Structure formats: structure tokens, C-alpha cells
Amino acid sequence: MSEGIYLDNNATTMVSPEVVQAMLPYFTEQFGNPSSIHQFGNKVGLAIKAARKQVQKLLGAEHDSEIVFTSCGTESDSTAILSALKAQPERKEIITTVVEHPAILTLCENLEKDGYTVHYLKVDGKGRLDLDEYAKLLTDNVAIVSAMWANNESGTYFPVVEMAAMANAAGIMFHTDAVQAVGKIPMSLKDTKIDMLSVSGHKLHAPKGIGVLYLRRGTRFRPLLRGGHQERGRRAGTENAASIVALGKAAEMALEHMEHENICVRAMRDRLKEGLLAAIPNCFVTGDPDNCLPNTLNIAFEYIEGEAILLMLNKQGIAASSGSACTSGSLEPSHVMRAMGIPYTAAHGTIRFSLSRYNNMPEIEKVIVAVPPIIAQLRKLSPYWDAANNVPVEEPEKAFAPAYA
Amino acid sequence: MWDYSEKVQDHFFNPRNAGAAAGANAVGDVGSLSCGDALRLTLKVNPETEVIEAAGFQTFGCGSAVASSSALTEMIKGMTVDQALKISNQDIADYLDGLPPEKMHCSVMGREALQAAVANFRGVEWKDDHEEGALICKCFAVDAVLIEETIRANNLSSVQEVTFYTKAGGGCSACFEGIENILNKVLAERAETEAAAPPPPPEPVKPAKAPLTNLQRMRRIEHTLEAIRPQLQADRGDIELVEVDFDKKIAFVNLSGACSGCQMAAATLGGVQQRVMEDLGEFIRVLPATEMGKF
Ligand SMILES: Cc1ncc(COP(=O)(O)O)c(C=O)c1O
Ligand code: FES
């Protein structure tokens, strides 16, 4: 698929060639255990130290010891929430949002079974929170607030810096799943009240299977994995040295490209948006386009289904993803789209295009040409579409009301 | 993405009979918007002979929904209405060389659209008894609604029993937690109603059929294994019955030849156990003879 056009960078990213180069020696010459005294381990320990500094810099953390390497974003999320519950056994409530990634939502649903109360903040049609509702929930019973920095499907930001300050004023810990935001937008955690933050390497051109939990100095903490003294005992298990080095390099490169991401990648995203909206009837952007990641565009194509669109795009070498139920094998479309009140006829047809600095403008122009005929072809098959006049059938929900709903 | 067969891909990228059939005199609309699948099937049926002369479909749905619709229209053209009604969703899936378990509901939708269209042709009302829940067991495509109903109808109380009745859990066993959650819910409700109401008159839990004797069981197990052997022998393997522990409900077998060391041994035994249970009509575990000392 080297000739393909990859617009699914929120799912995962290509590992940068420079990152691969940086990590390779740690499979061969530098295979030692960083905990060992001898020369084989020593260099590895130094390389991990350097990587920690690189990540610290990207996050704008005050101390490098606030960076804890984990195995993935999901582990960081679980560690943060379970730690807060364990460290404060008298607090039995959690505040989160309805649009979190399953790494948070599934965990919270499971905690409800164990007797915890979880408050799920709702979102409006553009995916925005009601901070008054949030303020009312900040009581002494709450162990932790967890709200994502940027949504993986729509790219929409939550005001996490403000929310963290509110939680802090109420004496409550604040965690943010920043897996989609880190590396795409500038951060300075030392100037915020965020206590914990999750990172996943494979979203910023590092390999899969490496993550970070940022843990502000002074935050009460209980490890998820206990054992050796690695990561100062906060995350036992021999370090994934090669991937840690890779993540360090990727963090350094993300910082170097921060301006590019926010000017050039954004420009490509905006061109894609204008091009598609101009060429295709009955489609709209979901989320809050004015307050969203520079690389993400989520469009709902009405009256057709997302998986079918993806299959046709794939045939032309274009990779994107969908909030359709049928891509996940579940029956309900994306919880994010439903939470924003997107009707079913549109929610199933949402397509997420997520770009990276490895895309270029000619690719975007190709996509703008490729998509409209696919949409038209699928609409011809749709019972909600009047193929003769190329418009939705009149009152679609009534004209086609199938036997069970 | 999905592991779609060539046939599915062909029917998706080159759908047959898309759009409404010309001169249609029967229409069936089924599906559910929330599930992201909806299908309108139109038929032109000869009123004299009841032969389906033309069929057309319009589908809002994923790749396999489009492919299932397209396949269905191809299959039924030229059939009489009664012949067409005999088509099962499995037939549709087979015609397409199979569908992933998560997508079997697409073929179910095809069959239901057909029933609805025929009802429409005959001027009767079609009522759908369709209810579909979250997919719990991916190995055997069993959903939550079926599991829950089966637990209630048969008063089941263990995962093993659920496996026996529905097959769910009989493969990789990754779905045990999901099954247990449903079981716990139903068991809790059962405990509540039993606590609230006076105990109902004792009713026979087991069917009145005379239970098998151990000798009969042994013979049936042997019989089943005999039936399986040719398949294994084709892969240069074999199986033999070593011992049956009726108290613990375990049959110990020797897997030999190519089967014994292969990674598929566990999966093979799972399949064997399924067959043995079906033929025996009761729960039994099938384990390698090497496990014998451990019980
Ligand atoms: C917002 C968000 N959180 C968490 C994760 C999970 O990260 P990982 O795959 O590293 O466990 C993802 C990735 O899909 C994500 O988008
Ligand atoms: S998912 Fe149920 S046995 Fe594999």
C-alpha cells in the first residue's frame, strides 16, 4: 500500500524513519538491561534518561521524574483512575464524559459494578460540555475527574486546563486522556493544574505498545503493576528500552514540527473540508470545527453507511475510518456521534479523515475528486435516496419506515 | 477490516439488481436504523404461477448488507414464492461463501425482507419477531438476547449449561465474562421472584425422558468419535476414547498423529466436545488422557 493515501492518523501513525533509526540499536548492540551495573546496561539507562527529557519537553512538564513510561495509552488511563481510587478509599465517585475513549468508558462501567458512582458529563450538538453542570458535581465524594483533551473521532477539545483548575480548587484530582492531543498542539503542563495525563506513542509516529503517564510531583499515587523498582517503583517491569528511545525521538520531532502541524496540516485539512462540502450535497461536519485538532475532519454523509464508504475508498487506496456500527461489529453507531444527537441516518455515515505531516496537498486533491462519486454511487442503492432526482426522498423517515426500529 | 470472501466483495462492488424491480407488485421493508441496516426488497411476482420474475433491492447498510441483499435477489429470481420462502439466512451466507459472525444479522435481514415482501404480495400482515442484542460469543455468533432467553426458558444456572444450549462459550471461551454477566442478572431476578412469591409447585426440571445408562452414554460417545475420525485422519491425525469419568462428566481421549502436538489440539478438542455434547444431549468435558491424573 505504499501508493495509498493514509488519512487514518488518529487510529495510528506511521513510525517516522528517523524514529526507526533511533530505536534499532536497542535491539542489537544495546540490548542490556538498564538496571544492570555493567557496561551493557549502563548505556541503555542513559538513553532512557534522555528520552524522558525529550518527553518532558514536549509536555512542558516541570520535572523529568514526572514522566512514567507505560505500555500504552490504555494502561496510562487505567493506572490513573485506579490509582486515584486506591489512594483515596473514602471517595467513591468519578466524573468523566460520555464521549471518552473506551479505555476510560469501559473501565468506568466496570467500576460501577464494583459500587463506584460515575457521573458522565453530557455534550451538546457540537460535542461541548456544560461547565455549570460540571461545577455542581465537584464534591468531596469525588476521587478523580477524567476528561479527554481532544476527542479521537471529532477532534473537538474539552477545556481541560480550566476544568483542572476547577477540580484543583475543589481539592479533586484531575486526569486527562491526551492521547490525541499530545504532539499535535503545544502544551505546558507546568502552568496547569492537571495532575495526570495519558500519552500513547503510536499516535505521534512512535511505535505501538509504548505510552506515558504524566504524574505531577506530589500527586498521591498507587502503582498498577508492582514488582521491581523500574520507573521509581511506579510501574514495575523491565523497560521497553527500544520503544522508549523511539518515543523520545518522536517527541523531539513532534516539537520540531509543531508549527508545521498547526499551519500546513491544518491547511490541508481545511482544503479537504471545503472541497468535500462543496462537491457533495447532504453532508456536514460533526463536532466543533472552530475548536478542534488541526488534523481531524469528521464528516457525516447522510443516508448511507460508513463501512460501505470505507470499502469503496479502500479500493482506491484511500484509508480513513468510520463511526459506523458496522466497522466495529456492534449494532449501535459511535457513542460519540449519538451523544452529540446526530440522527441515525447521518451517524452511520460518518467518516473521519485524520491527517499527519506525512500527507501532502496533491493527495488531498485526489481525495476531493475520489469521494463524491462514491457517495453518489452508494446513495443510488439507498432506500432513503431518490436516485432519479438526486435528492433524499421526501420525508425520508416516513417514506421508508422499516418493520422494526 | 473484515475478512470478506471474494463473493461478498464481488456482490458489494458489483451489486446485482440494485434499485426497485420494474413492475413490482410486492415490497418488503425491514431493518433498523439504529443498527445501521435497512433493506427494501421489491418483487415482481407472476400472480398465476407465483414465480418471482424480477427482484430488486435498496439497502442502507454495510458491505455485507449490500452483498447479502444482492445475493438474495439473485437466488430467488425464477423461484416460486414458496420455494423462495424456504431460503434460510444460512443459505444466503453460504451463497456468499460465508459471512463474519458479526455480520450474520445481515443475512437474517435478507430473509426477513423476503418474508415481508411475500406477506405484502399475499395481502397479509407480516409481524417481525426479531430481536437482536449485542454479540456476546464471536466464535458461534450468539447474541445477548438469545442467551438471556435461553437461560430463562430452560432455567439454566451455569456457563457450561449455556454453552450446551446455545454453543456460546464453546470455542475460545473469551466470552465467559459476558455470559456470566447475563447469568448473574437473570439469577438475581429469579432469586427475587422466588423470594417474593411462594415457591411454585415443583415442576420437573429435566425432560421426562428416561436418563441414559452409563453404558448407553459410553456407546454414544464412541459412536460420535467414530464419526469424527475420518476428518482427523484426513489431516493425518486420530482420536481414541480412553476413559469416561461419569461422576465428573469428563471423557478422556488420546489425540495422536499430526493432531497431538499441533497448536490446534485445544481447538480440535473443543470441536469434539461440542459434537459429543450434541449427540449425548448432556454436558460433558473432553480432555486429553494426559490430564487424567489431575482429577
Ligand atoms: C483518546 C484515546 N485514548 C486512548 C487510546 C488507546 O491508546 P492505546 O492504543 O495506546 O492503548 C486511544 C487510541 O485509540 C485514543 O484515541
Ligand atoms: S467468543 Fe464465545 S467461545 Fe469464543
XYZ file of C-alpha atoms and ligand atoms in Angstrom:
720
model
C 0.000 0.000 0.000
C 2.942 2.347 -0.472
C 0.941 4.268 -3.034
C -2.051 4.575 -0.790
C -3.255 7.780 0.808
C -3.278 7.358 4.560
C -5.823 9.576 6.301
C -6.335 7.497 9.434
C -3.705 9.010 11.700
C -5.999 9.181 14.720
C -6.132 5.381 14.612
C -2.383 5.059 14.397
C 0.533 6.697 12.657
C 3.456 5.604 10.563
C 6.654 5.275 12.594
C 8.959 8.018 11.327
C 12.063 6.673 9.579
C 14.238 8.738 11.944
C 12.475 7.130 14.885
C 13.117 3.654 13.499
C 16.795 4.530 13.100
C 16.979 5.782 16.663
C 15.478 2.644 18.157
C 17.225 -0.037 16.100
C 20.494 -0.175 18.112
C 18.488 -1.056 21.198
C 17.546 -4.396 19.676
C 21.139 -5.292 18.805
C 24.267 -3.738 20.358
C 22.388 -2.029 23.172
C 20.350 -4.956 24.371
C 21.340 -4.703 28.044
C 19.026 -4.314 30.995
C 19.115 -0.685 32.134
C 19.095 -1.859 35.741
C 22.393 -3.704 35.367
C 25.619 -2.264 36.696
C 27.800 -3.445 33.811
C 28.547 -1.629 30.593
C 25.803 -3.458 28.668
C 23.095 -1.914 30.761
C 24.578 1.428 31.518
C 24.190 2.991 28.066
C 20.591 1.872 27.891
C 19.873 3.581 31.167
C 21.332 6.808 29.809
C 19.261 6.542 26.631
C 16.054 6.139 28.655
C 17.017 9.164 30.685
C 17.442 11.198 27.514
C 14.073 10.017 26.206
C 12.408 11.043 29.461
C 13.801 14.543 28.979
C 12.523 14.687 25.411
C 9.014 13.730 26.507
C 9.197 16.166 29.411
C 9.965 18.920 26.951
C 7.088 18.070 24.635
C 4.624 18.076 27.532
C 6.107 21.139 29.191
C 6.425 19.251 32.476
C 8.365 20.761 35.336
C 10.428 17.654 36.235
C 11.566 14.701 34.169
C 10.658 12.395 37.055
C 7.019 13.232 36.332
C 7.239 11.081 33.190
C 6.351 7.407 33.797
C 6.710 5.067 30.827
C 3.893 2.542 30.395
C 2.903 0.025 27.733
C 0.168 2.089 26.039
C -2.421 4.813 26.396
C -4.920 2.364 27.814
C -2.554 1.354 30.601
C -1.937 5.002 31.455
C -5.690 5.634 31.654
C -6.318 2.619 33.869
C -3.361 3.415 36.099
C -4.525 6.989 36.637
C -8.095 6.173 37.596
C -7.407 3.081 39.669
C -4.592 4.875 41.489
C -6.863 7.756 42.461
C -9.488 5.330 43.794
C -6.982 3.283 45.732
C -5.199 6.274 47.223
C -8.466 7.838 48.429
C -10.655 4.931 49.530
C -13.138 7.273 51.203
C -14.033 8.859 47.856
C -16.388 6.716 45.799
C -17.297 8.923 42.839
C -15.748 9.596 39.443
C -16.560 12.362 36.979
C -15.963 11.727 33.301
C -17.721 12.432 29.994
C -19.994 10.439 27.688
C -17.608 10.758 24.745
C -14.417 9.324 26.260
C -12.457 6.584 24.544
C -13.383 3.012 25.602
C -10.096 2.954 27.558
C -11.923 5.186 30.062
C -15.587 4.316 29.490
C -15.316 0.545 29.711
C -13.203 0.860 32.839
C -15.767 3.197 34.423
C -18.668 0.908 33.565
C -16.787 -1.902 35.231
C -16.122 0.228 38.308
C -19.840 0.910 38.570
C -20.317 -2.816 39.044
C -17.880 -2.604 41.928
C -20.037 0.015 43.614
C -18.495 3.277 42.452
C -20.711 6.098 41.206
C -19.712 7.522 37.848
C -21.043 10.878 36.630
C -20.968 11.119 32.843
C -20.983 14.723 31.649
C -23.175 15.159 28.578
C -22.243 17.092 25.457
C -24.257 19.361 23.181
C -24.719 19.055 19.416
C -21.178 20.244 18.800
C -19.637 17.991 21.410
C -19.196 20.704 24.069
C -19.545 20.298 27.849
C -21.702 22.321 30.205
C -19.247 23.595 32.811
C -22.036 24.609 35.187
C -23.189 21.022 35.337
C -19.561 20.051 35.970
C -19.092 22.597 38.746
C -22.098 21.237 40.633
C -20.641 17.734 40.699
C -17.321 18.744 42.286
C -17.859 17.471 45.828
C -15.732 15.784 48.472
C -17.026 12.410 47.327
C -15.231 12.644 44.004
C -11.904 10.834 43.771
C -10.963 11.894 40.257
C -12.124 13.771 37.197
C -11.108 12.312 33.846
C -11.849 14.284 30.676
C -10.122 13.882 27.343
C -8.093 16.726 25.885
C -9.249 16.117 22.305
C -11.824 13.673 21.053
C -10.478 10.902 18.850
C -13.491 10.915 16.495
C -14.406 14.569 16.105
C -11.148 16.188 17.232
C -13.126 18.558 19.481
C -11.261 19.928 22.510
C -12.510 19.961 26.053
C -11.361 22.932 28.159
C -9.168 20.690 30.282
C -6.921 23.436 31.628
C -9.937 25.290 33.001
C -11.571 22.085 34.232
C -8.372 21.060 36.020
C -8.233 24.415 37.777
C -11.835 23.994 38.919
C -11.133 20.486 40.210
C -7.985 21.661 41.952
C -9.868 24.451 43.705
C -12.297 21.817 44.997
C -9.438 19.562 46.129
C -10.059 16.915 43.477
C -7.519 15.114 41.297
C -7.695 15.738 37.559
C -6.668 13.347 34.784
C -6.835 13.905 31.055
C -6.566 11.367 28.257
C -4.449 13.468 25.911
C -3.607 10.600 23.577
C -4.918 12.529 20.556
C -3.650 15.942 21.590
C -0.023 15.274 22.520
C 2.304 16.128 19.656
C -0.391 17.993 17.736
C -0.787 21.077 19.903
C 1.641 22.891 22.229
C 1.432 22.058 25.933
C 2.884 23.450 29.096
C 1.711 21.203 31.888
C 3.754 23.043 34.496
C 1.429 26.017 34.059
C -1.722 23.948 34.611
C -3.365 22.082 37.456
C -3.515 18.808 35.540
C -2.358 16.039 37.874
C -2.186 13.141 35.462
C -2.149 12.855 31.680
C -2.048 9.879 29.286
C 0.079 9.654 26.143
C 0.253 6.904 23.533
C 3.347 6.653 21.351
C 1.719 5.279 18.234
C -0.345 8.431 17.726
C 2.761 10.569 17.250
C 4.890 8.467 14.916
C 6.454 6.254 17.601
C 5.710 2.511 17.664
C 2.640 0.822 19.160
C 2.901 -0.525 22.662
C 4.561 2.407 24.391
C 2.839 5.071 26.434
C 3.408 7.618 29.161
C 1.601 8.597 32.280
C 2.460 12.120 33.302
C 2.259 12.263 37.078
C 2.586 15.683 38.671
C 5.017 15.734 41.563
C 3.160 15.444 44.847
C 0.133 13.634 43.434
C -0.887 10.701 45.611
C -0.238 7.556 43.625
C -0.661 3.773 43.818
C 1.005 1.668 41.105
C -0.992 -0.666 38.917
C 1.910 -3.070 38.465
C 4.070 -3.769 41.488
C 7.380 -5.554 41.336
C 10.822 -4.205 40.557
C 11.973 -0.660 41.111
C 11.650 0.406 37.458
C 10.170 3.864 36.914
C 10.892 4.522 40.618
C 8.582 1.700 41.561
C 5.627 3.405 39.932
C 5.483 0.987 37.023
C 7.333 -2.272 37.572
C 8.525 -4.405 34.675
C 11.744 -4.237 32.675
C 11.672 -1.168 30.471
C 10.753 -1.437 26.789
C 14.028 0.322 26.074
C 13.882 0.455 22.269
C 10.355 1.862 22.265
C 11.135 4.358 24.997
C 14.051 5.661 22.960
C 11.725 5.782 19.941
C 9.095 7.743 21.814
C 11.753 10.198 22.952
C 12.836 10.757 19.365
C 9.213 11.057 18.215
C 8.536 13.626 20.944
C 11.528 15.666 19.844
C 10.358 15.570 16.225
C 6.781 16.463 17.167
C 8.063 19.555 18.910
C 10.124 20.498 15.867
C 7.093 20.128 13.624
C 4.579 21.802 15.921
C 4.319 24.846 13.692
C 4.068 22.754 10.564
C 1.274 20.726 12.143
C -0.701 23.820 13.028
C -0.172 25.647 9.754
C 0.412 23.169 6.914
C -1.512 20.153 8.209
C -4.346 22.438 9.216
C -4.357 23.997 5.743
C -4.657 20.562 4.125
C -7.456 19.619 6.499
C -9.291 22.868 5.735
C -8.902 22.354 1.996
C -10.298 18.829 2.316
C -13.256 20.142 4.262
C -14.095 22.884 1.783
C -13.566 20.616 -1.196
C -15.852 17.862 0.062
C -18.588 20.104 1.419
C -18.700 21.993 -1.886
C -18.918 18.861 -4.014
C -21.357 16.734 -2.030
C -24.948 17.504 -1.077
C -26.408 16.439 2.271
C -23.264 16.203 4.329
C -21.988 18.179 7.291
C -19.020 18.436 9.658
C -19.576 16.937 13.111
C -18.156 18.321 16.354
C -16.983 21.872 16.844
C -14.898 22.837 13.800
C -13.727 26.078 15.417
C -12.301 24.322 18.436
C -10.696 21.167 17.229
C -7.451 19.359 16.420
C -5.673 20.719 13.334
C -5.506 17.299 11.683
C -9.026 15.935 12.141
C -12.096 16.216 9.936
C -15.232 14.227 10.610
C -17.995 14.440 8.032
C -21.421 12.824 8.181
C -22.695 11.717 4.778
C -26.420 11.329 5.155
C -28.479 8.295 4.094
C -25.571 5.921 3.522
C -23.475 3.711 5.730
C -19.849 4.268 6.674
C -18.404 0.826 6.178
C -19.627 0.769 2.614
C -17.915 4.120 2.023
C -14.669 2.836 3.555
C -14.671 -0.279 1.383
C -15.003 1.832 -1.733
C -12.352 4.295 -0.566
C -10.055 1.409 0.219
C -10.429 0.142 -3.308
C -8.955 3.433 -4.456
C -6.144 3.234 -1.924
C -7.606 5.805 0.464
C -7.626 4.908 4.149
C -9.985 6.605 6.612
C -12.278 5.367 9.355
C -15.903 5.497 10.341
C -18.160 5.838 13.342
C -20.496 3.334 11.804
C -21.593 0.419 13.947
C -20.702 -1.998 11.230
C -16.999 -1.224 11.361
C -16.867 -2.295 14.971
C -19.241 -5.239 14.844
C -21.560 -3.590 17.340
C -25.105 -2.618 16.494
C -25.114 0.973 17.642
C -23.181 3.645 15.769
C -20.401 5.539 17.516
C -21.286 6.652 21.050
C -19.639 9.976 20.273
C -21.980 10.729 17.366
C -25.035 9.576 19.334
C -24.005 11.718 22.305
C -23.987 14.763 20.021
C -27.511 13.917 18.926
C -26.572 13.162 15.315
C -29.572 11.316 13.804
C -29.104 7.668 12.908
C -29.421 8.377 9.179
C -26.271 10.501 9.459
C -24.401 8.886 12.365
C -23.909 5.666 10.421
C -22.390 7.591 7.543
C -19.732 9.496 9.467
C -16.213 9.315 8.083
C -13.154 10.517 9.932
C -10.246 11.829 7.890
C -7.208 12.325 10.117
C -4.059 13.751 8.580
C -0.407 13.899 9.548
C 2.691 15.759 8.442
C 3.374 12.878 6.053
C 0.406 13.852 3.877
C 0.662 16.398 1.079
C -1.672 18.681 -0.837
C -1.799 16.612 -4.068
C -3.090 13.667 -2.009
C -5.810 15.848 -0.582
C -6.825 16.978 -4.064
C -7.067 13.329 -5.153
C -9.344 12.540 -2.249
C -11.552 15.510 -3.067
C -12.001 14.051 -6.546
C -12.473 10.453 -5.401
C -15.092 10.830 -2.696
C -18.094 12.445 -4.445
C -18.701 9.613 -6.976
C -18.509 7.034 -4.159
C -21.135 8.861 -2.170
C -23.340 9.194 -5.242
C -22.995 5.518 -6.112
C -23.953 4.349 -2.621
C -26.853 6.737 -2.423
C -28.225 5.143 -5.557
C -28.578 1.955 -3.533
C -30.137 3.662 -0.542
C -33.863 3.404 0.142
C -33.672 6.929 1.571
C -32.436 8.433 -1.657
C -34.407 9.464 -4.731
C -31.943 8.392 -7.409
C -33.922 9.963 -10.247
C -33.735 13.468 -8.792
C -30.533 13.011 -6.758
C -32.110 14.256 -3.538
C -33.234 12.498 -0.371
C -36.730 11.094 -0.689
C -39.316 13.439 0.738
C -39.680 12.986 4.469
C -37.178 10.128 4.448
C -38.109 8.796 7.867
C -41.711 8.325 6.779
C -41.223 7.238 3.196
C -39.117 4.349 4.370
C -40.176 3.061 7.761
C -38.937 -0.491 8.057
C -40.685 -3.138 10.080
C -38.612 -2.885 13.193
C -36.747 0.007 14.648
C -11.020 -4.680 8.278
C -13.388 -7.562 7.779
C -12.335 -10.804 6.284
C -14.850 -10.740 3.453
C -14.931 -13.556 0.928
C -14.343 -12.803 -2.732
C -18.027 -13.406 -3.335
C -19.049 -10.835 -0.740
C -16.679 -8.314 -2.253
C -17.941 -9.043 -5.734
C -21.573 -8.584 -4.739
C -20.695 -5.396 -2.888
C -18.663 -3.759 -5.625
C -20.913 -5.044 -8.416
C -24.342 -5.335 -6.840
C -26.920 -7.253 -8.872
C -30.476 -5.999 -9.168
C -29.906 -2.701 -7.369
C -32.886 -0.365 -7.344
C -36.581 -1.130 -7.402
C -37.709 -4.001 -9.648
C -39.689 -2.779 -12.649
C -43.381 -3.597 -12.433
C -43.029 -4.744 -8.837
C -46.159 -5.961 -7.069
C -44.623 -6.824 -3.707
C -42.438 -4.860 -1.345
C -40.823 -5.721 1.972
C -39.169 -3.104 4.170
C -37.156 -4.372 7.120
C -34.213 -3.310 9.195
C -33.433 -0.900 11.894
C -31.894 2.477 11.567
C -30.265 2.267 14.932
C -28.469 -0.855 13.816
C -27.419 0.817 10.600
C -29.032 -1.752 8.354
C -32.245 -1.357 6.430
C -33.441 -3.055 3.298
C -36.291 -2.603 0.844
C -36.906 -5.644 -1.314
C -39.217 -5.319 -4.321
C -40.505 -8.333 -6.259
C -42.389 -8.813 -9.465
C -44.398 -11.963 -8.890
C -46.485 -13.646 -11.567
C -49.962 -13.774 -9.979
C -50.847 -17.020 -11.807
C -47.767 -19.107 -11.255
C -46.380 -17.265 -8.218
C -42.977 -17.289 -9.877
C -40.691 -14.401 -8.938
C -39.875 -12.837 -12.285
C -37.816 -9.939 -11.062
C -36.333 -8.783 -7.784
C -34.664 -5.544 -6.781
C -33.149 -4.177 -3.602
C -32.328 -0.866 -1.978
C -30.062 -1.111 1.043
C -28.828 1.271 3.683
C -26.018 -0.703 5.196
C -22.515 -2.015 5.286
C -20.640 -4.107 2.741
C -22.135 -7.398 3.803
C -25.650 -5.940 3.977
C -25.371 -4.835 0.361
C -23.828 -8.166 -0.646
C -26.497 -10.190 1.196
C -29.252 -8.201 -0.492
C -27.682 -8.625 -3.889
C -27.179 -12.364 -3.335
C -30.755 -12.811 -2.188
C -32.193 -11.197 -5.309
C -30.050 -13.482 -7.467
C -31.081 -16.574 -5.532
C -34.825 -16.018 -5.662
C -35.223 -14.966 -9.265
C -37.104 -17.714 -11.082
C -38.251 -19.438 -7.904
C -41.839 -19.707 -6.842
C -42.757 -17.762 -3.755
C -42.966 -20.973 -1.739
C -39.567 -22.127 -2.876
C -38.091 -18.748 -2.047
C -39.518 -18.830 1.471
C -37.512 -21.973 2.167
C -34.274 -19.990 1.859
C -32.675 -19.599 5.265
C -30.242 -16.928 6.300
C -27.566 -19.607 6.375
C -28.304 -20.317 2.694
C -27.671 -16.665 1.909
C -24.420 -16.733 3.866
C -23.390 -19.968 2.138
C -24.131 -18.474 -1.268
C -21.618 -15.758 -0.392
C -19.054 -18.301 0.866
C -19.702 -17.250 4.432
C -20.023 -14.056 6.465
C -18.091 -12.995 9.591
C -20.083 -13.834 12.757
C -20.598 -10.133 13.483
C -22.322 -9.847 10.118
C -24.676 -12.802 10.177
C -27.510 -10.444 11.033
C -27.185 -9.018 7.524
C -28.282 -12.347 6.076
C -31.077 -12.564 8.639
C -32.302 -9.219 7.382
C -32.382 -10.563 3.828
C -34.571 -13.487 4.780
C -36.909 -11.259 6.749
C -37.274 -8.831 3.864
C -38.295 -11.763 1.743
C -40.923 -12.851 4.244
C -42.208 -9.304 4.466
C -42.400 -8.961 0.686
C -44.255 -12.247 0.314
C -46.686 -11.241 3.036
C -47.223 -7.996 1.188
C -47.880 -9.891 -2.055
C -50.408 -12.136 -0.343
C -52.038 -9.192 1.363
C -51.363 -10.398 4.883
C -49.638 -8.540 7.623
C -46.110 -9.572 8.473
C -45.018 -9.361 12.045
C -41.463 -9.431 12.984
C -40.339 -11.448 15.957
C -36.864 -10.213 15.536
C -34.902 -9.073 18.463
C -31.190 -8.806 18.397
C -28.788 -7.998 21.167
C -25.123 -7.265 21.485
C -22.929 -10.002 20.085
C -21.536 -11.941 23.034
C -19.912 -15.016 21.527
C -17.980 -14.314 18.363
C -16.954 -17.917 17.820
C -20.559 -19.026 17.316
C -22.304 -15.701 16.593
C -24.589 -15.795 19.635
C -26.094 -12.559 20.914
C -27.187 -11.420 24.357
C -30.915 -11.708 23.686
C -30.667 -15.349 22.650
C -28.521 -16.183 25.660
C -30.859 -14.456 28.068
C -33.955 -16.060 26.605
C -32.363 -19.477 26.649
C -31.327 -19.074 30.274
C -34.870 -18.112 31.242
C -36.643 -20.723 29.178
C -34.505 -23.564 30.447
C -33.736 -22.354 33.940
C -30.012 -22.510 33.313
C -27.573 -21.640 36.041
C -24.055 -22.188 34.765
C -21.880 -21.118 31.866
C -21.456 -24.771 30.910
C -25.181 -25.169 30.514
C -25.382 -22.014 28.424
C -22.661 -23.430 26.201
C -24.560 -26.631 25.834
C -27.819 -24.971 24.875
C -26.556 -22.103 22.705
C -22.949 -23.050 21.839
C -21.862 -19.659 23.222
C -18.575 -20.171 25.066
C -17.794 -23.463 23.364
C -14.812 -22.120 21.453
C -12.087 -19.775 22.661
C -14.006 -19.045 25.908
C -13.224 -15.322 25.703
C -16.932 -14.610 26.146
C -17.266 -16.257 29.581
C -17.384 -12.917 31.373
C -20.169 -11.710 29.105
C -22.153 -14.908 29.649
C -21.583 -14.758 33.391
C -22.885 -11.198 33.496
C -26.126 -12.230 31.811
C -26.423 -15.282 34.039
C -25.914 -13.222 37.181
C -28.579 -10.777 36.097
C -31.144 -13.494 35.416
C -30.232 -15.442 38.539
C -30.648 -12.318 40.638
C -34.107 -11.731 39.179
C -35.008 -15.349 39.734
C -33.950 -15.146 43.366
C -36.094 -12.053 43.796
C -39.247 -13.541 42.344
C -38.723 -16.711 44.314
C -38.305 -14.721 47.494
C -41.417 -12.673 46.729
C -43.758 -15.425 45.601
C -44.440 -18.661 47.450
C -42.416 -21.440 45.923
C -44.158 -22.722 42.806
C -45.239 -26.343 42.720
C -42.178 -28.392 41.957
C -42.001 -28.920 38.274
C -39.851 -31.442 36.526
C -36.744 -29.592 35.527
C -35.397 -32.311 33.306
C -37.441 -33.624 30.435
C -39.325 -36.738 31.408
C -37.197 -38.800 29.084
C -35.510 -41.653 30.863
C -31.893 -40.777 31.547
C -29.268 -42.722 29.671
C -27.423 -45.501 31.417
C -23.672 -45.140 31.614
C -23.275 -47.957 29.132
C -25.511 -46.132 26.647
C -23.546 -42.955 27.182
C -20.267 -44.726 26.571
C -21.587 -46.212 23.332
C -22.834 -42.857 22.109
C -19.541 -41.166 22.815
C -17.717 -43.904 20.940
C -20.138 -43.567 18.100
C -19.567 -39.825 17.850
C -15.796 -40.228 17.936
C -16.007 -42.824 15.160
C -17.885 -40.284 13.076
C -15.217 -37.642 13.667
C -12.208 -39.860 12.976
C -12.230 -39.686 9.168
C -11.883 -35.888 9.347
C -8.888 -36.140 11.659
C -7.371 -38.936 9.643
C -7.551 -36.720 6.607
C -5.163 -34.420 8.465
C -3.050 -37.444 9.441
C -4.313 -37.466 12.992
C -6.541 -39.703 15.042
C -8.552 -39.884 18.225
C -9.477 -42.683 20.596
C -11.533 -42.871 23.749
C -9.500 -43.844 26.803
C -11.785 -43.441 29.793
C -15.015 -41.784 30.836
C -15.477 -40.407 34.317
C -19.238 -40.186 34.633
C -19.206 -38.565 38.071
C -17.058 -35.686 36.943
C -18.565 -35.689 33.455
C -15.247 -35.956 31.647
C -14.299 -38.059 28.659
C -10.560 -38.626 28.300
C -9.214 -39.169 24.805
C -5.909 -39.734 23.080
C -5.194 -37.370 20.222
C -2.485 -38.867 18.099
C -0.540 -38.229 14.933
C -0.465 -34.791 13.460
C -3.162 -33.627 15.855
C -1.451 -34.321 19.132
C 1.277 -31.723 19.158
C -0.286 -29.179 16.926
C -1.438 -25.862 18.224
C -4.886 -26.693 17.078
C -5.197 -29.551 19.574
C -7.162 -27.427 22.031
C -9.444 -26.129 19.297
C -9.911 -29.654 17.947
C -10.895 -30.916 21.390
C -13.325 -28.013 21.729
C -14.977 -29.052 18.494
C -15.049 -32.703 19.522
C -16.610 -31.780 22.838
C -19.286 -29.823 21.033
C -20.188 -32.808 18.871
C -20.168 -35.224 21.769
C -22.428 -32.957 23.810
C -24.843 -32.579 20.952
C -25.098 -36.295 20.390
C -25.264 -37.086 24.067
C -27.775 -34.400 24.917
C -25.970 -33.504 28.112
C -22.899 -31.694 29.299
C -19.551 -33.456 29.211
C -15.972 -32.290 29.014
C -13.496 -33.814 26.589
C -9.899 -33.719 27.800
C -6.635 -35.314 26.710
C -5.805 -38.534 28.565
C -2.659 -36.875 29.867
C -4.893 -34.836 32.149
C -6.364 -37.986 33.705
C -4.275 -37.983 36.859
C -5.211 -34.428 37.663
C -8.821 -35.089 38.556
C -8.405 9.083 23.079
C -7.701 7.767 23.154
N -7.414 7.210 24.332
C -6.775 6.034 24.435
C -6.393 5.316 23.321
C -5.725 3.990 23.498
O -4.350 4.049 23.330
P -3.511 2.712 23.184
O -3.908 2.122 21.873
O -2.077 3.124 23.199
O -3.846 1.856 24.339
C -6.678 5.857 22.063
C -6.284 5.118 20.840
O -7.079 4.589 20.105
C -7.358 7.096 21.981
O -7.673 7.622 20.776
S -16.273 -15.962 21.738
Fe -17.512 -17.388 22.669
S -16.296 -19.132 22.647
Fe -15.084 -17.760 21.530
